[in-house]
Amino acid sequence: MKNQLTIIIFSIIFAFINPAFAKAEGVLQEIQKTGVLKVGLRKDAAPFGYISSGKWEGICLELMNGFKEDLEKKFNQTITIEKLETILDEDSEQGRYRSVVNNRVHLECGPNTIRKKPPTGVIYSESFFITGTYLMMRPDRRIGVNPDGFLEGILIGVLNDSLTQKFIDSRYQLADQKVYQRGLGRETAVKDAISGTIDTFASDGILLVGEAFRQGLKEDQYALEPNRPLTCISYGMILPANDSEWQQTVNEYVVKKSQLNTMINILTRLAGGTSRFIEVFISDQDKCSGL
């Protein structure tokens, strides 16, 4: 009896001094108990997450619907997806990393560049999508914007504190920059590139096409240069750092679903078989699939 009491007391103390571990330990158990998979999605990140006709759309929702089905088979019960918006502002409760750390969501699916050192309390899943850096511009600016040159005097739009900004800093040191803040920055920068306010906007190719798609731009209204990505970028889902069972479950699904044909089928359903999404995706795969 004394030994049992000691074990109980120790377990309570351990939970208090290790709240992150105690919280993250049972994500699968929580889903099984509640029947709810809480997924973080962004509304400003087409084709991964966006709103169309008042409904969530995107690669991430397609992937999560399949993941839900896998969990239903695993638990032999019905699972419901609770879709929760996440944003880039980590000072907000809706911040993509903060949402995972605070257990607001079980995972966050979006264009999350896999970095060597993720923020405290989270880890990235295996890569589920590969893209790369491109320059977006008006078609008539292509003659003056040569990615193989130094781009001296060219005004390039970049997102603040992004890996793309660091790349532009090192690769095109003679270019001028206009820095856009995160949030509405990509939307504004695409509009500026198309209007000619800036010469070009540098960002992830799939997101450039996604923003053009979201704004209703026709494919002949913008150009992407060069014809292959300047850099390679891998996206992962954001997961809690201290739950190996949950990480393994997600990673097994991600590896199964991140195949070329699977993504082409998803992009075809979202935007049609001849969309610029597929063109950019295949180009990125050709150069970057060895990541």
PDB file of C-alpha atoms in Angstrom:
ATOM      1  CA  MET A   1       0.000   0.000   0.000  1.00  0.00           C
ATOM      2  CA  LYS A   2       2.824   2.352   0.902  1.00  0.00           C
ATOM      3  CA  ASN A   3       4.633   1.577  -2.366  1.00  0.00           C
ATOM      4  CA  GLN A   4       1.455   2.201  -4.403  1.00  0.00           C
ATOM      5  CA  LEU A   5       0.948   5.548  -2.710  1.00  0.00           C
ATOM      6  CA  THR A   6       4.562   6.492  -3.466  1.00  0.00           C
ATOM      7  CA  ILE A   7       4.095   5.642  -7.155  1.00  0.00           C
ATOM      8  CA  ILE A   8       0.918   7.742  -7.394  1.00  0.00           C
ATOM      9  CA  ILE A   9       2.553  10.729  -5.719  1.00  0.00           C
ATOM     10  CA  PHE A  10       5.617  10.444  -7.958  1.00  0.00           C
ATOM     11  CA  SER A  11       3.415  10.300 -11.072  1.00  0.00           C
ATOM     12  CA  ILE A  12       1.557  13.464 -10.057  1.00  0.00           C
ATOM     13  CA  ILE A  13       4.800  15.324  -9.347  1.00  0.00           C
ATOM     14  CA  PHE A  14       6.293  14.165 -12.661  1.00  0.00           C
ATOM     15  CA  ALA A  15       3.251  15.456 -14.552  1.00  0.00           C
ATOM     16  CA  PHE A  16       3.543  18.861 -12.907  1.00  0.00           C
ATOM     17  CA  ILE A  17       7.239  19.286 -13.600  1.00  0.00           C
ATOM     18  CA  ASN A  18       6.902  17.898 -17.142  1.00  0.00           C
ATOM     19  CA  PRO A  19       3.614  19.382 -18.431  1.00  0.00           C
ATOM     20  CA  ALA A  20       4.687  19.240 -22.079  1.00  0.00           C
ATOM     21  CA  PHE A  21       5.413  15.532 -21.816  1.00  0.00           C
ATOM     22  CA  ALA A  22       2.190  14.838 -19.950  1.00  0.00           C
ATOM     23  CA  LYS A  23       0.185  16.754 -22.562  1.00  0.00           C
ATOM     24  CA  ALA A  24       1.852  15.313 -25.649  1.00  0.00           C
ATOM     25  CA  GLU A  25       2.000  11.731 -24.423  1.00  0.00           C
ATOM     26  CA  GLY A  26      -1.531  10.860 -25.401  1.00  0.00           C
ATOM     27  CA  VAL A  27      -2.460  12.544 -28.703  1.00  0.00           C
ATOM     28  CA  LEU A  28      -3.606   9.266 -30.221  1.00  0.00           C
ATOM     29  CA  GLN A  29      -5.394   8.365 -27.006  1.00  0.00           C
ATOM     30  CA  GLU A  30      -7.089  11.769 -26.959  1.00  0.00           C
ATOM     31  CA  ILE A  31      -8.308  11.342 -30.531  1.00  0.00           C
ATOM     32  CA  GLN A  32      -9.622   7.873 -29.731  1.00  0.00           C
ATOM     33  CA  LYS A  33     -11.395   9.163 -26.622  1.00  0.00           C
ATOM     34  CA  THR A  34     -12.971  12.256 -28.194  1.00  0.00           C
ATOM     35  CA  GLY A  35     -13.382  11.046 -31.765  1.00  0.00           C
ATOM     36  CA  VAL A  36     -11.974  14.388 -32.956  1.00  0.00           C
ATOM     37  CA  LEU A  37      -8.830  15.107 -34.982  1.00  0.00           C
ATOM     38  CA  LYS A  38      -7.906  18.777 -34.493  1.00  0.00           C
ATOM     39  CA  VAL A  39      -6.131  20.086 -37.595  1.00  0.00           C
ATOM     40  CA  GLY A  40      -4.554  23.510 -38.057  1.00  0.00           C
ATOM     41  CA  LEU A  41      -5.028  24.975 -41.552  1.00  0.00           C
ATOM     42  CA  ARG A  42      -4.181  28.331 -43.110  1.00  0.00           C
ATOM     43  CA  LYS A  43      -6.611  30.348 -45.202  1.00  0.00           C
ATOM     44  CA  ASP A  44      -3.895  32.297 -47.037  1.00  0.00           C
ATOM     45  CA  ALA A  45      -1.779  29.453 -48.381  1.00  0.00           C
ATOM     46  CA  ALA A  46      -3.279  28.095 -51.605  1.00  0.00           C
ATOM     47  CA  PRO A  47      -3.053  25.352 -52.741  1.00  0.00           C
ATOM     48  CA  PHE A  48      -2.455  23.960 -49.213  1.00  0.00           C
ATOM     49  CA  GLY A  49      -5.230  25.821 -47.415  1.00  0.00           C
ATOM     50  CA  TYR A  50      -7.753  28.383 -48.652  1.00  0.00           C
ATOM     51  CA  ILE A  51     -11.454  29.197 -48.648  1.00  0.00           C
ATOM     52  CA  SER A  52     -13.520  28.772 -51.808  1.00  0.00           C
ATOM     53  CA  SER A  53     -17.259  29.485 -51.874  1.00  0.00           C
ATOM     54  CA  GLY A  54     -17.216  29.591 -48.090  1.00  0.00           C
ATOM     55  CA  LYS A  55     -15.629  26.147 -47.720  1.00  0.00           C
ATOM     56  CA  TRP A  56     -12.142  24.953 -46.830  1.00  0.00           C
ATOM     57  CA  GLU A  57     -10.180  23.651 -49.793  1.00  0.00           C
ATOM     58  CA  GLY A  58      -6.604  22.572 -50.437  1.00  0.00           C
ATOM     59  CA  ILE A  59      -3.980  19.869 -50.399  1.00  0.00           C
ATOM     60  CA  CYS A  60      -3.973  19.732 -46.604  1.00  0.00           C
ATOM     61  CA  LEU A  61      -7.694  19.091 -46.329  1.00  0.00           C
ATOM     62  CA  GLU A  62      -7.398  16.336 -48.947  1.00  0.00           C
ATOM     63  CA  LEU A  63      -4.542  14.763 -46.984  1.00  0.00           C
ATOM     64  CA  MET A  64      -6.361  15.061 -43.673  1.00  0.00           C
ATOM     65  CA  ASN A  65      -9.491  13.419 -45.058  1.00  0.00           C
ATOM     66  CA  GLY A  66      -7.354  10.419 -45.947  1.00  0.00           C
ATOM     67  CA  PHE A  67      -5.626  10.488 -42.575  1.00  0.00           C
ATOM     68  CA  LYS A  68      -9.011  10.534 -40.849  1.00  0.00           C
ATOM     69  CA  GLU A  69      -9.972   7.381 -42.731  1.00  0.00           C
ATOM     70  CA  ASP A  70      -6.771   5.673 -41.609  1.00  0.00           C
ATOM     71  CA  LEU A  71      -7.473   6.605 -37.985  1.00  0.00           C
ATOM     72  CA  GLU A  72     -11.031   5.320 -38.293  1.00  0.00           C
ATOM     73  CA  LYS A  73      -9.702   1.943 -39.400  1.00  0.00           C
ATOM     74  CA  LYS A  74      -7.099   1.987 -36.626  1.00  0.00           C
ATOM     75  CA  PHE A  75      -9.637   2.743 -33.897  1.00  0.00           C
ATOM     76  CA  ASN A  76     -12.674   1.110 -35.528  1.00  0.00           C
ATOM     77  CA  GLN A  77     -14.740   4.217 -34.861  1.00  0.00           C
ATOM     78  CA  THR A  78     -15.906   7.412 -36.566  1.00  0.00           C
ATOM     79  CA  ILE A  79     -13.457  10.348 -36.446  1.00  0.00           C
ATOM     80  CA  THR A  80     -14.434  13.965 -37.091  1.00  0.00           C
ATOM     81  CA  ILE A  81     -11.995  16.597 -38.363  1.00  0.00           C
ATOM     82  CA  GLU A  82     -12.111  19.890 -36.493  1.00  0.00           C
ATOM     83  CA  LYS A  83     -10.642  22.503 -38.845  1.00  0.00           C
ATOM     84  CA  LEU A  84      -8.959  25.381 -36.974  1.00  0.00           C
ATOM     85  CA  GLU A  85      -7.356  28.366 -38.664  1.00  0.00           C
ATOM     86  CA  THR A  86      -3.666  28.971 -38.021  1.00  0.00           C
ATOM     87  CA  ILE A  87      -1.630  32.063 -38.887  1.00  0.00           C
ATOM     88  CA  LEU A  88       1.998  33.147 -39.064  1.00  0.00           C
ATOM     89  CA  ASP A  89       1.786  35.546 -36.103  1.00  0.00           C
ATOM     90  CA  GLU A  90       3.174  33.605 -33.136  1.00  0.00           C
ATOM     91  CA  ASP A  91       2.021  36.293 -30.702  1.00  0.00           C
ATOM     92  CA  SER A  92      -1.500  35.117 -31.440  1.00  0.00           C
ATOM     93  CA  GLU A  93      -3.199  32.040 -29.993  1.00  0.00           C
ATOM     94  CA  GLN A  94      -3.730  31.040 -33.624  1.00  0.00           C
ATOM     95  CA  GLY A  95       0.013  30.988 -34.370  1.00  0.00           C
ATOM     96  CA  ARG A  96       0.909  27.826 -36.286  1.00  0.00           C
ATOM     97  CA  TYR A  97       3.632  26.691 -33.870  1.00  0.00           C
ATOM     98  CA  ARG A  98       1.917  27.999 -30.760  1.00  0.00           C
ATOM     99  CA  SER A  99      -1.270  26.143 -31.689  1.00  0.00           C
ATOM    100  CA  VAL A 100       0.618  22.847 -31.611  1.00  0.00           C
ATOM    101  CA  VAL A 101       2.576  23.578 -28.429  1.00  0.00           C
ATOM    102  CA  ASN A 102      -0.614  24.552 -26.575  1.00  0.00           C
ATOM    103  CA  ASN A 103      -2.529  21.527 -27.907  1.00  0.00           C
ATOM    104  CA  ARG A 104      -5.010  23.772 -29.696  1.00  0.00           C
ATOM    105  CA  VAL A 105      -4.422  21.449 -32.664  1.00  0.00           C
ATOM    106  CA  HIS A 106      -2.964  17.962 -32.907  1.00  0.00           C
ATOM    107  CA  LEU A 107      -0.988  18.913 -36.004  1.00  0.00           C
ATOM    108  CA  GLU A 108      -0.639  21.846 -38.371  1.00  0.00           C
ATOM    109  CA  CYS A 109      -0.619  21.212 -42.107  1.00  0.00           C
ATOM    110  CA  GLY A 110       0.677  23.908 -44.419  1.00  0.00           C
ATOM    111  CA  PRO A 111       3.725  25.184 -46.314  1.00  0.00           C
ATOM    112  CA  ASN A 112       6.009  24.846 -43.302  1.00  0.00           C
ATOM    113  CA  THR A 113       9.619  24.886 -44.459  1.00  0.00           C
ATOM    114  CA  ILE A 114      11.550  22.157 -42.654  1.00  0.00           C
ATOM    115  CA  ARG A 115      14.336  23.910 -40.755  1.00  0.00           C
ATOM    116  CA  LYS A 116      17.263  22.284 -38.994  1.00  0.00           C
ATOM    117  CA  LYS A 117      16.191  23.780 -35.677  1.00  0.00           C
ATOM    118  CA  PRO A 118      12.416  23.938 -35.228  1.00  0.00           C
ATOM    119  CA  PRO A 119      10.939  26.186 -32.528  1.00  0.00           C
ATOM    120  CA  THR A 120      10.872  24.864 -28.977  1.00  0.00           C
ATOM    121  CA  GLY A 121       8.168  22.298 -28.312  1.00  0.00           C
ATOM    122  CA  VAL A 122       7.553  21.176 -31.895  1.00  0.00           C
ATOM    123  CA  ILE A 123       9.050  18.922 -34.532  1.00  0.00           C
ATOM    124  CA  TYR A 124       8.448  18.565 -38.270  1.00  0.00           C
ATOM    125  CA  SER A 125       7.007  15.483 -39.896  1.00  0.00           C
ATOM    126  CA  GLU A 126       8.659  13.819 -42.834  1.00  0.00           C
ATOM    127  CA  SER A 127       8.464  15.979 -45.951  1.00  0.00           C
ATOM    128  CA  PHE A 128       5.074  15.820 -47.660  1.00  0.00           C
ATOM    129  CA  PHE A 129       5.777  18.359 -50.420  1.00  0.00           C
ATOM    130  CA  ILE A 130       8.780  19.777 -52.270  1.00  0.00           C
ATOM    131  CA  THR A 131       8.957  23.118 -54.047  1.00  0.00           C
ATOM    132  CA  GLY A 132      11.576  25.767 -54.793  1.00  0.00           C
ATOM    133  CA  THR A 133      12.264  29.478 -55.199  1.00  0.00           C
ATOM    134  CA  TYR A 134      11.087  31.325 -58.316  1.00  0.00           C
ATOM    135  CA  LEU A 135      10.746  34.926 -59.446  1.00  0.00           C
ATOM    136  CA  MET A 136       7.234  36.104 -60.352  1.00  0.00           C
ATOM    137  CA  MET A 137       6.805  39.081 -62.678  1.00  0.00           C
ATOM    138  CA  ARG A 138       4.701  40.556 -65.422  1.00  0.00           C
ATOM    139  CA  PRO A 139       5.387  38.764 -68.732  1.00  0.00           C
ATOM    140  CA  ASP A 140       6.814  41.963 -70.247  1.00  0.00           C
ATOM    141  CA  ARG A 141       9.467  42.151 -67.502  1.00  0.00           C
ATOM    142  CA  ARG A 142      11.093  38.853 -68.460  1.00  0.00           C
ATOM    143  CA  ILE A 143      13.607  40.486 -70.808  1.00  0.00           C
ATOM    144  CA  GLY A 144      15.008  42.704 -68.067  1.00  0.00           C
ATOM    145  CA  VAL A 145      14.934  40.156 -65.241  1.00  0.00           C
ATOM    146  CA  ASN A 146      17.552  37.502 -65.948  1.00  0.00           C
ATOM    147  CA  PRO A 147      17.950  35.098 -62.998  1.00  0.00           C
ATOM    148  CA  ASP A 148      21.334  33.986 -64.358  1.00  0.00           C
ATOM    149  CA  GLY A 149      22.703  37.508 -64.019  1.00  0.00           C
ATOM    150  CA  PHE A 150      23.293  39.818 -61.057  1.00  0.00           C
ATOM    151  CA  LEU A 151      19.925  41.646 -61.309  1.00  0.00           C
ATOM    152  CA  GLU A 152      21.673  44.938 -60.657  1.00  0.00           C
ATOM    153  CA  GLY A 153      19.142  47.700 -60.048  1.00  0.00           C
ATOM    154  CA  ILE A 154      16.201  45.283 -60.211  1.00  0.00           C
ATOM    155  CA  LEU A 155      13.608  45.777 -57.448  1.00  0.00           C
ATOM    156  CA  ILE A 156      12.848  42.377 -55.910  1.00  0.00           C
ATOM    157  CA  GLY A 157      10.046  41.852 -53.413  1.00  0.00           C
ATOM    158  CA  VAL A 158      10.765  39.453 -50.527  1.00  0.00           C
ATOM    159  CA  LEU A 159       8.941  38.391 -47.373  1.00  0.00           C
ATOM    160  CA  ASN A 160      10.547  39.600 -44.168  1.00  0.00           C
ATOM    161  CA  ASP A 161      12.723  37.101 -42.280  1.00  0.00           C
ATOM    162  CA  SER A 162      12.161  34.307 -44.791  1.00  0.00           C
ATOM    163  CA  LEU A 163      14.685  31.833 -46.150  1.00  0.00           C
ATOM    164  CA  THR A 164      14.004  33.339 -49.573  1.00  0.00           C
ATOM    165  CA  GLN A 165      15.095  36.761 -48.320  1.00  0.00           C
ATOM    166  CA  LYS A 166      18.357  35.238 -47.084  1.00  0.00           C
ATOM    167  CA  PHE A 167      18.868  33.585 -50.475  1.00  0.00           C
ATOM    168  CA  ILE A 168      18.231  36.843 -52.361  1.00  0.00           C
ATOM    169  CA  ASP A 169      20.639  38.659 -50.004  1.00  0.00           C
ATOM    170  CA  SER A 170      23.442  36.250 -50.902  1.00  0.00           C
ATOM    171  CA  ARG A 171      22.683  35.520 -54.579  1.00  0.00           C
ATOM    172  CA  TYR A 172      21.612  38.948 -55.878  1.00  0.00           C
ATOM    173  CA  GLN A 173      23.621  41.398 -53.820  1.00  0.00           C
ATOM    174  CA  LEU A 174      23.359  44.139 -56.457  1.00  0.00           C
ATOM    175  CA  ALA A 175      19.559  44.015 -56.573  1.00  0.00           C
ATOM    176  CA  ASP A 176      17.283  46.348 -54.637  1.00  0.00           C
ATOM    177  CA  GLN A 177      14.736  44.909 -52.237  1.00  0.00           C
ATOM    178  CA  LYS A 178      11.252  45.766 -51.114  1.00  0.00           C
ATOM    179  CA  VAL A 179      10.467  43.880 -47.919  1.00  0.00           C
ATOM    180  CA  TYR A 180       6.893  42.773 -47.206  1.00  0.00           C
ATOM    181  CA  GLN A 181       5.694  41.758 -43.774  1.00  0.00           C
ATOM    182  CA  ARG A 182       4.167  38.343 -43.250  1.00  0.00           C
ATOM    183  CA  GLY A 183       0.427  37.957 -43.114  1.00  0.00           C
ATOM    184  CA  LEU A 184      -0.871  39.813 -46.161  1.00  0.00           C
ATOM    185  CA  GLY A 185       2.642  40.272 -47.528  1.00  0.00           C
ATOM    186  CA  ARG A 186       2.456  37.607 -50.226  1.00  0.00           C
ATOM    187  CA  GLU A 187      -0.937  38.833 -51.441  1.00  0.00           C
ATOM    188  CA  THR A 188       0.294  42.427 -51.661  1.00  0.00           C
ATOM    189  CA  ALA A 189       3.618  41.498 -53.277  1.00  0.00           C
ATOM    190  CA  VAL A 190       1.920  39.463 -56.012  1.00  0.00           C
ATOM    191  CA  LYS A 191      -0.366  42.411 -56.774  1.00  0.00           C
ATOM    192  CA  ASP A 192       2.650  44.727 -56.914  1.00  0.00           C
ATOM    193  CA  ALA A 193       4.549  42.371 -59.225  1.00  0.00           C
ATOM    194  CA  ILE A 194       1.610  42.124 -61.611  1.00  0.00           C
ATOM    195  CA  SER A 195       1.006  45.883 -61.590  1.00  0.00           C
ATOM    196  CA  GLY A 196       4.700  46.595 -62.169  1.00  0.00           C
ATOM    197  CA  THR A 197       5.207  48.420 -58.875  1.00  0.00           C
ATOM    198  CA  ILE A 198       8.132  46.041 -58.307  1.00  0.00           C
ATOM    199  CA  ASP A 199      10.108  44.247 -60.989  1.00  0.00           C
ATOM    200  CA  THR A 200       9.667  40.793 -59.491  1.00  0.00           C
ATOM    201  CA  PHE A 201       8.658  38.931 -56.345  1.00  0.00           C
ATOM    202  CA  ALA A 202      10.737  36.024 -55.027  1.00  0.00           C
ATOM    203  CA  SER A 203       9.009  33.234 -53.148  1.00  0.00           C
ATOM    204  CA  ASP A 204       8.129  29.534 -53.165  1.00  0.00           C
ATOM    205  CA  GLY A 205       6.911  28.619 -56.638  1.00  0.00           C
ATOM    206  CA  ILE A 206       3.881  26.618 -55.554  1.00  0.00           C
ATOM    207  CA  LEU A 207       2.755  29.496 -53.298  1.00  0.00           C
ATOM    208  CA  LEU A 208       3.243  32.063 -56.063  1.00  0.00           C
ATOM    209  CA  VAL A 209       0.979  30.052 -58.333  1.00  0.00           C
ATOM    210  CA  GLY A 210      -1.386  29.513 -55.408  1.00  0.00           C
ATOM    211  CA  GLU A 211      -1.708  33.225 -54.698  1.00  0.00           C
ATOM    212  CA  ALA A 212      -2.258  33.969 -58.387  1.00  0.00           C
ATOM    213  CA  PHE A 213      -4.936  31.260 -58.372  1.00  0.00           C
ATOM    214  CA  ARG A 214      -6.527  32.743 -55.244  1.00  0.00           C
ATOM    215  CA  GLN A 215      -6.580  36.218 -56.794  1.00  0.00           C
ATOM    216  CA  GLY A 216      -8.177  34.897 -59.971  1.00  0.00           C
ATOM    217  CA  LEU A 217      -5.236  35.765 -62.232  1.00  0.00           C
ATOM    218  CA  LYS A 218      -5.053  34.104 -65.611  1.00  0.00           C
ATOM    219  CA  GLU A 219      -1.880  32.196 -66.404  1.00  0.00           C
ATOM    220  CA  ASP A 220      -0.926  34.633 -69.183  1.00  0.00           C
ATOM    221  CA  GLN A 221      -0.986  37.531 -66.689  1.00  0.00           C
ATOM    222  CA  TYR A 222       2.205  36.460 -64.932  1.00  0.00           C
ATOM    223  CA  ALA A 223       5.498  34.720 -65.595  1.00  0.00           C
ATOM    224  CA  LEU A 224       7.726  32.569 -63.390  1.00  0.00           C
ATOM    225  CA  GLU A 225      11.462  32.527 -63.900  1.00  0.00           C
ATOM    226  CA  PRO A 226      13.583  30.519 -64.333  1.00  0.00           C
ATOM    227  CA  ASN A 227      12.002  27.360 -65.728  1.00  0.00           C
ATOM    228  CA  ARG A 228      13.475  25.348 -62.833  1.00  0.00           C
ATOM    229  CA  PRO A 229      13.674  26.381 -59.166  1.00  0.00           C
ATOM    230  CA  LEU A 230      16.596  28.449 -57.896  1.00  0.00           C
ATOM    231  CA  THR A 231      16.561  26.581 -54.564  1.00  0.00           C
ATOM    232  CA  CYS A 232      14.805  23.520 -53.144  1.00  0.00           C
ATOM    233  CA  ILE A 233      12.414  23.636 -50.197  1.00  0.00           C
ATOM    234  CA  SER A 234      10.729  20.818 -48.258  1.00  0.00           C
ATOM    235  CA  TYR A 235       7.470  21.229 -46.325  1.00  0.00           C
ATOM    236  CA  GLY A 236       6.547  19.248 -43.233  1.00  0.00           C
ATOM    237  CA  MET A 237       3.603  19.156 -40.856  1.00  0.00           C
ATOM    238  CA  ILE A 238       4.130  20.645 -37.405  1.00  0.00           C
ATOM    239  CA  LEU A 239       3.822  18.105 -34.571  1.00  0.00           C
ATOM    240  CA  PRO A 240       4.321  18.182 -30.793  1.00  0.00           C
ATOM    241  CA  ALA A 241       7.935  17.378 -29.947  1.00  0.00           C
ATOM    242  CA  ASN A 242       7.418  14.810 -27.199  1.00  0.00           C
ATOM    243  CA  ASP A 243       5.085  12.241 -28.689  1.00  0.00           C
ATOM    244  CA  SER A 244       6.962   9.577 -30.625  1.00  0.00           C
ATOM    245  CA  GLU A 245       3.871   7.422 -31.148  1.00  0.00           C
ATOM    246  CA  TRP A 246       1.998  10.319 -32.766  1.00  0.00           C
ATOM    247  CA  GLN A 247       5.036  11.286 -34.851  1.00  0.00           C
ATOM    248  CA  GLN A 248       5.380   7.728 -36.140  1.00  0.00           C
ATOM    249  CA  THR A 249       1.682   7.535 -37.021  1.00  0.00           C
ATOM    250  CA  VAL A 250       1.771  10.814 -38.939  1.00  0.00           C
ATOM    251  CA  ASN A 251       5.070  10.024 -40.671  1.00  0.00           C
ATOM    252  CA  GLU A 252       3.875   6.631 -41.868  1.00  0.00           C
ATOM    253  CA  TYR A 253       0.874   8.303 -43.474  1.00  0.00           C
ATOM    254  CA  VAL A 254       2.921  11.179 -44.930  1.00  0.00           C
ATOM    255  CA  VAL A 255       5.418   8.833 -46.582  1.00  0.00           C
ATOM    256  CA  LYS A 256       2.553   6.843 -48.093  1.00  0.00           C
ATOM    257  CA  LYS A 257       0.751   9.920 -49.451  1.00  0.00           C
ATOM    258  CA  SER A 258       3.654  12.100 -50.634  1.00  0.00           C
ATOM    259  CA  GLN A 259       4.098  10.146 -53.845  1.00  0.00           C
ATOM    260  CA  LEU A 260       4.181  11.951 -57.200  1.00  0.00           C
ATOM    261  CA  ASN A 261       0.937  10.494 -58.547  1.00  0.00           C
ATOM    262  CA  THR A 262      -0.946  11.201 -55.322  1.00  0.00           C
ATOM    263  CA  MET A 263      -0.061  14.896 -55.388  1.00  0.00           C
ATOM    264  CA  ILE A 264      -0.800  15.244 -59.101  1.00  0.00           C
ATOM    265  CA  ASN A 265      -4.238  13.702 -58.525  1.00  0.00           C
ATOM    266  CA  ILE A 266      -4.932  16.120 -55.673  1.00  0.00           C
ATOM    267  CA  LEU A 267      -3.792  19.153 -57.688  1.00  0.00           C
ATOM    268  CA  THR A 268      -5.869  17.997 -60.645  1.00  0.00           C
ATOM    269  CA  ARG A 269      -8.992  17.791 -58.472  1.00  0.00           C
ATOM    270  CA  LEU A 270      -8.329  21.258 -57.073  1.00  0.00           C
ATOM    271  CA  ALA A 271      -7.411  23.183 -60.225  1.00  0.00           C
ATOM    272  CA  GLY A 272      -7.628  20.948 -63.299  1.00  0.00           C
ATOM    273  CA  GLY A 273      -5.176  18.738 -65.137  1.00  0.00           C
ATOM    274  CA  THR A 274      -3.539  21.552 -67.119  1.00  0.00           C
ATOM    275  CA  SER A 275      -3.032  23.996 -64.260  1.00  0.00           C
ATOM    276  CA  ARG A 276       0.253  25.793 -63.589  1.00  0.00           C
ATOM    277  CA  PHE A 277       0.343  23.964 -60.233  1.00  0.00           C
ATOM    278  CA  ILE A 278       1.180  20.688 -61.926  1.00  0.00           C
ATOM    279  CA  GLU A 279       3.757  22.274 -64.234  1.00  0.00           C
ATOM    280  CA  VAL A 280       5.636  23.813 -61.291  1.00  0.00           C
ATOM    281  CA  PHE A 281       5.248  20.711 -59.134  1.00  0.00           C
ATOM    282  CA  ILE A 282       6.779  18.418 -61.769  1.00  0.00           C
ATOM    283  CA  SER A 283       9.618  20.879 -62.429  1.00  0.00           C
ATOM    284  CA  ASP A 284      10.387  20.998 -58.711  1.00  0.00           C
ATOM    285  CA  GLN A 285      10.293  17.211 -58.472  1.00  0.00           C
ATOM    286  CA  ASP A 286      12.755  16.894 -61.337  1.00  0.00           C
ATOM    287  CA  LYS A 287      15.322  19.091 -59.613  1.00  0.00           C
ATOM    288  CA  CYS A 288      14.616  18.563 -55.934  1.00  0.00           C
ATOM    289  CA  SER A 289      13.306  15.016 -55.453  1.00  0.00           C
ATOM    290  CA  GLY A 290      16.707  13.912 -54.139  1.00  0.00           C
ATOM    291  CA  LEU A 291      16.207  15.962 -50.941  1.00  0.00           C
TER     292      LEU A 291
END
